[in-house]
Short mmCIF file of C-alpha atoms and ligand atoms in Angstrom, two decimals:
data_model
loop_
_atom_site.label_atom_id
_atom_site.label_comp_id
_atom_site.label_asym_id
_atom_site.label_seq_id
_atom_site.Cartn_x
_atom_site.Cartn_y
_atom_site.Cartn_z
CA MET A 48 -99.56 113.01 -241.96
CA ILE A 49 -97.89 115.32 -244.48
CA LEU A 50 -97.86 118.76 -243.03
CA ARG A 51 -95.62 120.39 -245.59
CA LYS A 52 -96.21 120.51 -249.32
CA LYS A 53 -92.99 120.37 -251.27
CA LEU A 54 -91.78 123.60 -252.96
CA ILE A 55 -89.52 123.74 -255.90
CA ALA A 56 -88.22 127.32 -256.57
CA GLY A 57 -86.09 128.39 -259.46
CA ASN A 58 -83.51 131.08 -258.79
CA TRP A 59 -82.66 132.34 -262.27
CA LYS A 60 -80.07 134.79 -260.89
CA MET A 61 -78.81 137.26 -263.57
CA ASN A 62 -79.97 135.19 -266.51
CA LYS A 63 -82.58 135.57 -269.27
CA THR A 64 -83.95 138.58 -271.12
CA THR A 65 -87.65 139.23 -270.80
CA ALA A 66 -88.25 137.34 -274.05
CA ASP A 67 -86.18 134.33 -272.97
CA ALA A 68 -87.92 134.35 -269.60
CA VAL A 69 -91.31 134.25 -271.18
CA THR A 70 -90.34 131.33 -273.45
CA LEU A 71 -89.10 129.33 -270.51
CA VAL A 72 -92.26 130.01 -268.53
CA GLN A 73 -94.40 128.98 -271.47
CA GLU A 74 -92.51 125.73 -271.67
CA LEU A 75 -92.99 125.16 -267.90
CA ILE A 76 -96.69 125.98 -268.08
CA ALA A 77 -97.19 123.39 -270.89
CA GLU A 78 -95.74 120.66 -268.71
CA ILE A 79 -96.50 121.54 -265.09
CA GLY A 80 -98.78 124.59 -265.28
CA ARG A 81 -101.84 122.82 -263.81
CA GLN A 82 -100.33 120.37 -261.35
CA THR A 83 -101.07 121.06 -257.70
CA GLU A 84 -99.06 118.36 -255.94
CA VAL A 85 -95.99 120.59 -255.59
CA ASP A 86 -95.72 124.34 -255.16
CA VAL A 87 -93.66 125.75 -257.97
CA LEU A 88 -92.01 129.16 -257.98
CA VAL A 89 -89.83 130.93 -260.57
CA CYS A 90 -87.63 133.86 -259.57
CA PRO A 91 -86.55 135.80 -262.65
CA PRO A 92 -84.56 138.99 -262.68
CA PHE A 93 -86.58 142.15 -261.81
CA THR A 94 -86.68 143.15 -265.52
CA ALA A 95 -88.70 140.03 -266.41
CA LEU A 96 -91.06 140.00 -263.46
CA ASP A 97 -93.84 141.86 -265.15
CA ALA A 98 -93.92 139.75 -268.35
CA VAL A 99 -93.43 136.49 -266.34
CA GLY A 100 -96.31 137.48 -263.97
CA ARG A 101 -98.59 137.93 -267.00
CA ALA A 102 -97.48 134.68 -268.63
CA LEU A 103 -98.21 132.76 -265.35
CA GLU A 104 -101.71 134.00 -265.09
CA GLY A 105 -104.20 131.15 -264.89
CA SER A 106 -101.46 128.58 -264.05
CA THR A 107 -100.55 127.14 -260.65
CA LEU A 108 -97.03 128.58 -260.89
CA LYS A 109 -95.98 131.67 -258.90
CA SER A 110 -93.30 134.26 -259.23
CA GLY A 111 -90.83 135.51 -256.75
CA ALA A 112 -88.08 138.16 -256.64
CA GLN A 113 -84.42 137.58 -255.90
CA ASN A 114 -83.95 140.54 -253.60
CA MET A 115 -85.58 143.81 -252.48
CA HIS A 116 -84.91 146.88 -250.33
CA PRO A 117 -86.46 147.11 -246.82
CA GLU A 118 -87.73 150.74 -247.25
CA ALA A 119 -91.11 151.45 -248.91
CA SER A 120 -89.69 154.15 -251.26
CA GLY A 121 -87.16 156.93 -251.42
CA ALA A 122 -83.62 157.83 -252.51
CA PHE A 123 -82.19 154.33 -252.94
CA THR A 124 -80.78 154.34 -256.45
CA GLY A 125 -80.97 150.98 -258.10
CA GLU A 126 -83.25 149.35 -255.51
CA VAL A 127 -86.76 147.91 -255.63
CA SER A 128 -89.35 147.90 -252.79
CA ALA A 129 -91.82 145.27 -251.57
CA SER A 130 -94.84 147.24 -252.80
CA MET A 131 -93.30 147.50 -256.29
CA LEU A 132 -93.01 143.72 -256.33
CA ARG A 133 -96.53 143.24 -255.05
CA ALA A 134 -97.80 145.34 -257.93
CA LEU A 135 -96.25 142.72 -260.30
CA PHE A 136 -98.16 139.86 -258.61
CA VAL A 137 -94.99 138.67 -256.94
CA THR A 138 -95.71 136.43 -253.98
CA HIS A 139 -92.22 135.46 -252.67
CA VAL A 140 -88.80 137.04 -252.31
CA ILE A 141 -85.47 135.42 -251.84
CA LEU A 142 -83.50 137.21 -249.13
CA GLY A 143 -79.95 136.90 -247.84
CA HIS A 144 -78.79 134.65 -250.71
CA SER A 145 -75.06 133.90 -250.26
CA GLU A 146 -74.27 135.84 -253.43
CA ARG A 147 -75.89 138.94 -251.80
CA ARG A 148 -73.93 138.29 -248.66
CA THR A 149 -70.51 137.65 -250.26
CA LEU A 150 -70.56 139.78 -253.45
CA PHE A 151 -72.63 142.70 -252.18
CA GLY A 152 -71.70 142.70 -248.47
CA GLU A 153 -75.17 142.20 -247.07
CA GLN A 154 -75.15 141.54 -243.31
CA ASP A 155 -77.66 139.74 -241.07
CA ALA A 156 -79.14 142.98 -239.60
CA PHE A 157 -79.91 144.34 -243.08
CA ILE A 158 -81.32 141.08 -244.23
CA ASN A 159 -83.47 140.99 -241.11
CA GLN A 160 -84.94 144.39 -242.03
CA LYS A 161 -85.87 142.95 -245.42
CA VAL A 162 -87.51 139.92 -243.84
CA ILE A 163 -89.65 142.17 -241.66
CA ALA A 164 -90.54 144.40 -244.64
CA ALA A 165 -91.52 141.35 -246.72
CA PHE A 166 -93.92 140.16 -244.05
CA LYS A 167 -95.39 143.67 -243.64
CA ASN A 168 -96.18 143.60 -247.37
CA GLN A 169 -97.60 140.09 -247.48
CA LEU A 170 -94.54 138.80 -249.40
CA ARG A 171 -93.26 135.32 -248.30
CA PRO A 172 -89.54 135.58 -247.60
CA ILE A 173 -87.23 132.75 -248.55
CA LEU A 174 -84.41 133.35 -246.02
CA CYS A 175 -81.16 131.76 -247.17
CA VAL A 176 -78.54 130.53 -244.76
CA GLY A 177 -75.43 128.47 -245.20
CA GLU A 178 -71.74 128.07 -244.38
CA THR A 179 -68.69 128.44 -246.60
CA LEU A 180 -66.19 125.71 -247.15
CA ALA A 181 -63.74 127.22 -244.71
CA GLU A 182 -66.52 127.45 -242.05
CA ARG A 183 -67.50 123.80 -242.62
CA GLU A 184 -63.88 122.61 -242.43
CA ALA A 185 -63.41 124.58 -239.21
CA GLY A 186 -66.43 122.73 -237.70
CA ASP A 187 -68.49 125.88 -237.54
CA THR A 188 -71.39 124.91 -239.86
CA LEU A 189 -74.09 124.81 -237.19
CA LYS A 190 -72.84 127.92 -235.42
CA VAL A 191 -72.89 129.93 -238.68
CA VAL A 192 -76.32 128.68 -239.62
CA GLN A 193 -77.67 129.49 -236.14
CA THR A 194 -76.35 133.03 -236.23
CA GLN A 195 -77.75 133.73 -239.69
CA LEU A 196 -81.09 132.21 -238.89
CA GLU A 197 -81.66 133.84 -235.48
CA ALA A 198 -80.43 137.26 -236.68
CA GLY A 199 -82.39 137.06 -239.84
CA LEU A 200 -85.63 136.16 -238.04
CA GLU A 201 -85.44 138.69 -235.19
CA GLY A 202 -88.82 140.30 -234.55
CA VAL A 203 -90.75 137.77 -236.69
CA SER A 204 -94.01 136.88 -234.85
CA THR A 205 -95.62 133.51 -234.45
CA GLU A 206 -98.47 134.76 -236.63
CA GLN A 207 -96.06 135.55 -239.49
CA ALA A 208 -93.77 132.50 -239.09
CA PRO A 209 -95.93 129.82 -240.89
CA SER A 210 -95.43 131.68 -244.17
CA LEU A 211 -91.71 131.85 -243.75
CA ILE A 212 -89.46 129.63 -246.00
CA VAL A 213 -85.91 128.87 -245.13
CA ALA A 214 -83.36 127.78 -247.63
CA TYR A 215 -80.24 125.98 -246.46
CA GLU A 216 -77.58 126.51 -249.16
CA PRO A 217 -74.05 125.51 -248.26
CA VAL A 218 -71.98 128.06 -250.13
CA TRP A 219 -69.50 125.44 -251.26
CA ALA A 220 -72.30 123.59 -253.09
CA ILE A 221 -73.73 126.55 -255.02
CA GLY A 222 -72.95 126.36 -258.71
CA THR A 223 -70.01 124.10 -258.14
CA GLY A 224 -71.50 120.73 -258.90
CA LYS A 225 -70.54 119.65 -255.38
CA VAL A 226 -73.80 118.68 -253.79
CA ALA A 227 -74.09 118.10 -250.02
CA THR A 228 -74.81 114.46 -249.27
CA SER A 229 -78.36 113.77 -248.13
CA ASP A 230 -77.02 113.03 -244.68
CA GLN A 231 -75.07 116.31 -244.56
CA ALA A 232 -78.10 118.24 -245.71
CA GLN A 233 -80.62 116.50 -243.38
CA GLU A 234 -78.35 117.10 -240.42
CA VAL A 235 -78.45 120.84 -240.93
CA HIS A 236 -82.14 120.82 -241.88
CA ALA A 237 -83.02 119.02 -238.65
CA PHE A 238 -80.83 121.49 -236.70
CA ILE A 239 -82.73 124.41 -238.41
CA ARG A 240 -86.03 122.70 -237.56
CA GLY A 241 -84.89 122.51 -233.91
CA LEU A 242 -84.08 126.28 -233.93
CA LEU A 243 -87.46 127.04 -235.41
CA VAL A 244 -89.08 125.01 -232.58
CA LYS A 245 -87.25 127.14 -230.06
CA LEU A 246 -88.28 130.35 -231.81
CA PHE A 247 -91.92 129.58 -232.69
CA GLY A 248 -92.99 126.36 -230.99
CA GLU A 249 -93.34 122.87 -232.27
CA ALA A 250 -96.62 123.24 -234.21
CA ILE A 251 -95.45 126.32 -236.16
CA ALA A 252 -91.95 124.89 -236.79
CA GLN A 253 -93.54 121.78 -238.35
CA LYS A 254 -95.35 124.06 -240.89
CA ILE A 255 -92.25 125.95 -242.11
CA ARG A 256 -90.60 124.63 -245.22
CA ILE A 257 -86.85 124.27 -245.34
CA LEU A 258 -85.51 124.03 -248.84
CA TYR A 259 -82.13 122.72 -249.86
CA GLY A 260 -80.08 124.61 -252.41
CA GLY A 261 -76.66 123.91 -253.97
CA SER A 262 -76.28 122.01 -257.24
CA MET A 263 -79.61 120.18 -256.87
CA LYS A 264 -80.47 118.49 -260.14
CA PRO A 265 -82.60 115.68 -261.45
CA SER A 266 -79.90 113.05 -260.73
CA ASN A 267 -79.61 113.85 -257.00
CA ALA A 268 -82.99 115.29 -256.16
CA ALA A 269 -84.85 112.13 -255.21
CA GLU A 270 -82.43 111.25 -252.49
CA LEU A 271 -82.31 114.81 -251.04
CA LEU A 272 -86.09 115.25 -251.21
CA ALA A 273 -86.67 111.93 -249.39
CA GLN A 274 -85.10 113.30 -246.27
CA LYS A 275 -87.48 114.06 -243.37
CA ASP A 276 -86.77 117.75 -243.08
CA ILE A 277 -85.98 118.61 -246.76
CA ASP A 278 -89.17 120.25 -248.03
CA GLY A 279 -88.08 121.16 -251.50
CA GLY A 280 -85.29 122.92 -253.42
CA LEU A 281 -83.99 126.29 -254.35
CA ILE A 282 -82.53 125.61 -257.72
CA GLY A 283 -80.06 127.73 -259.67
CA GLY A 284 -78.44 126.14 -262.70
CA ALA A 285 -81.01 123.43 -263.24
CA SER A 286 -83.84 125.97 -263.19
CA LEU A 287 -82.68 127.65 -266.43
CA GLU A 288 -83.92 124.91 -268.74
CA ALA A 289 -87.49 123.61 -268.79
CA ARG A 290 -86.48 119.94 -269.03
CA SER A 291 -84.37 119.77 -265.84
CA PHE A 292 -86.73 122.05 -263.86
CA VAL A 293 -89.79 119.93 -264.77
CA GLU A 294 -87.93 116.78 -263.74
CA LEU A 295 -87.20 118.31 -260.38
CA VAL A 296 -90.84 119.15 -259.89
CA LYS A 297 -91.73 115.51 -260.77
CA ALA A 298 -89.08 114.25 -258.33
CA ALA A 299 -90.64 116.40 -255.59
CA ALA A 300 -94.12 115.03 -256.44
CA ALA A 301 -92.80 111.47 -256.23
CA ALA A 302 -91.09 112.19 -252.91
CA LYS A 303 -94.05 113.58 -251.04
P1 PGA B 576 -77.22 126.11 -257.95
O1 PGA B 576 -77.69 127.45 -257.21
O2 PGA B 576 -78.41 125.20 -258.04
O3 PGA B 576 -76.78 126.55 -259.34
O4 PGA B 576 -76.10 125.49 -257.19
C1 PGA B 576 -78.56 127.41 -256.10
C2 PGA B 576 -78.75 128.79 -255.56
O5 PGA B 576 -77.77 129.59 -255.59
O6 PGA B 576 -79.91 129.19 -255.18
#
């Protein structure tokens, strides 16, 4: 029995003007805008969310944000709140991406506040976890992932947990072309599944999708997506062009 529908999510990072974003979304809609076998999400920069949300109307594609602030409103220059995202028909939000952690100093406790705020506002958080190359070489991969996951999910209830999405993104594989082998990825995904069982119980843990991220592309997707605990992908580079992103969605449809 397939409990988990695959999810392919594009993390566009700091790429694409509003006009370029709409062009890409229109190309995606033409190819995969009506399919329902795979859940598909695009996460453009904040500036393009409004236009992308409008362009997606009537399609099966959804939009997500790449970050948000945990507070509802106030003196937080440069930040965006959950309710502002909701007003743009955003359904998901990427939280704790490794670039937020390493380049902007985000820590687990702050990321946890965002996770809680996302649930409170009916946004589905995509909580990113993953080790650096130094941590992997030191044999600390599972310890790092466990700390980030448990701290990030503190206070999340069993009612909220089924709409959680986790992304395992080994930092050394992001944007480097160095993809984790399917065995390396599956090992960590299975470990994460085990932690989710401890936190929320078996039945709920089996519903939570765990995405792989880090240089996933059409040439390596099939093997990764065939793994038991890999429920989709969080795609950076290969999400910026319609052709490669569409191929990834098709690979996920074939792997289900
Ligand atoms: P990548 O990025 O696919 O370009 O490696 C993935 C991510 O950072 O989410």
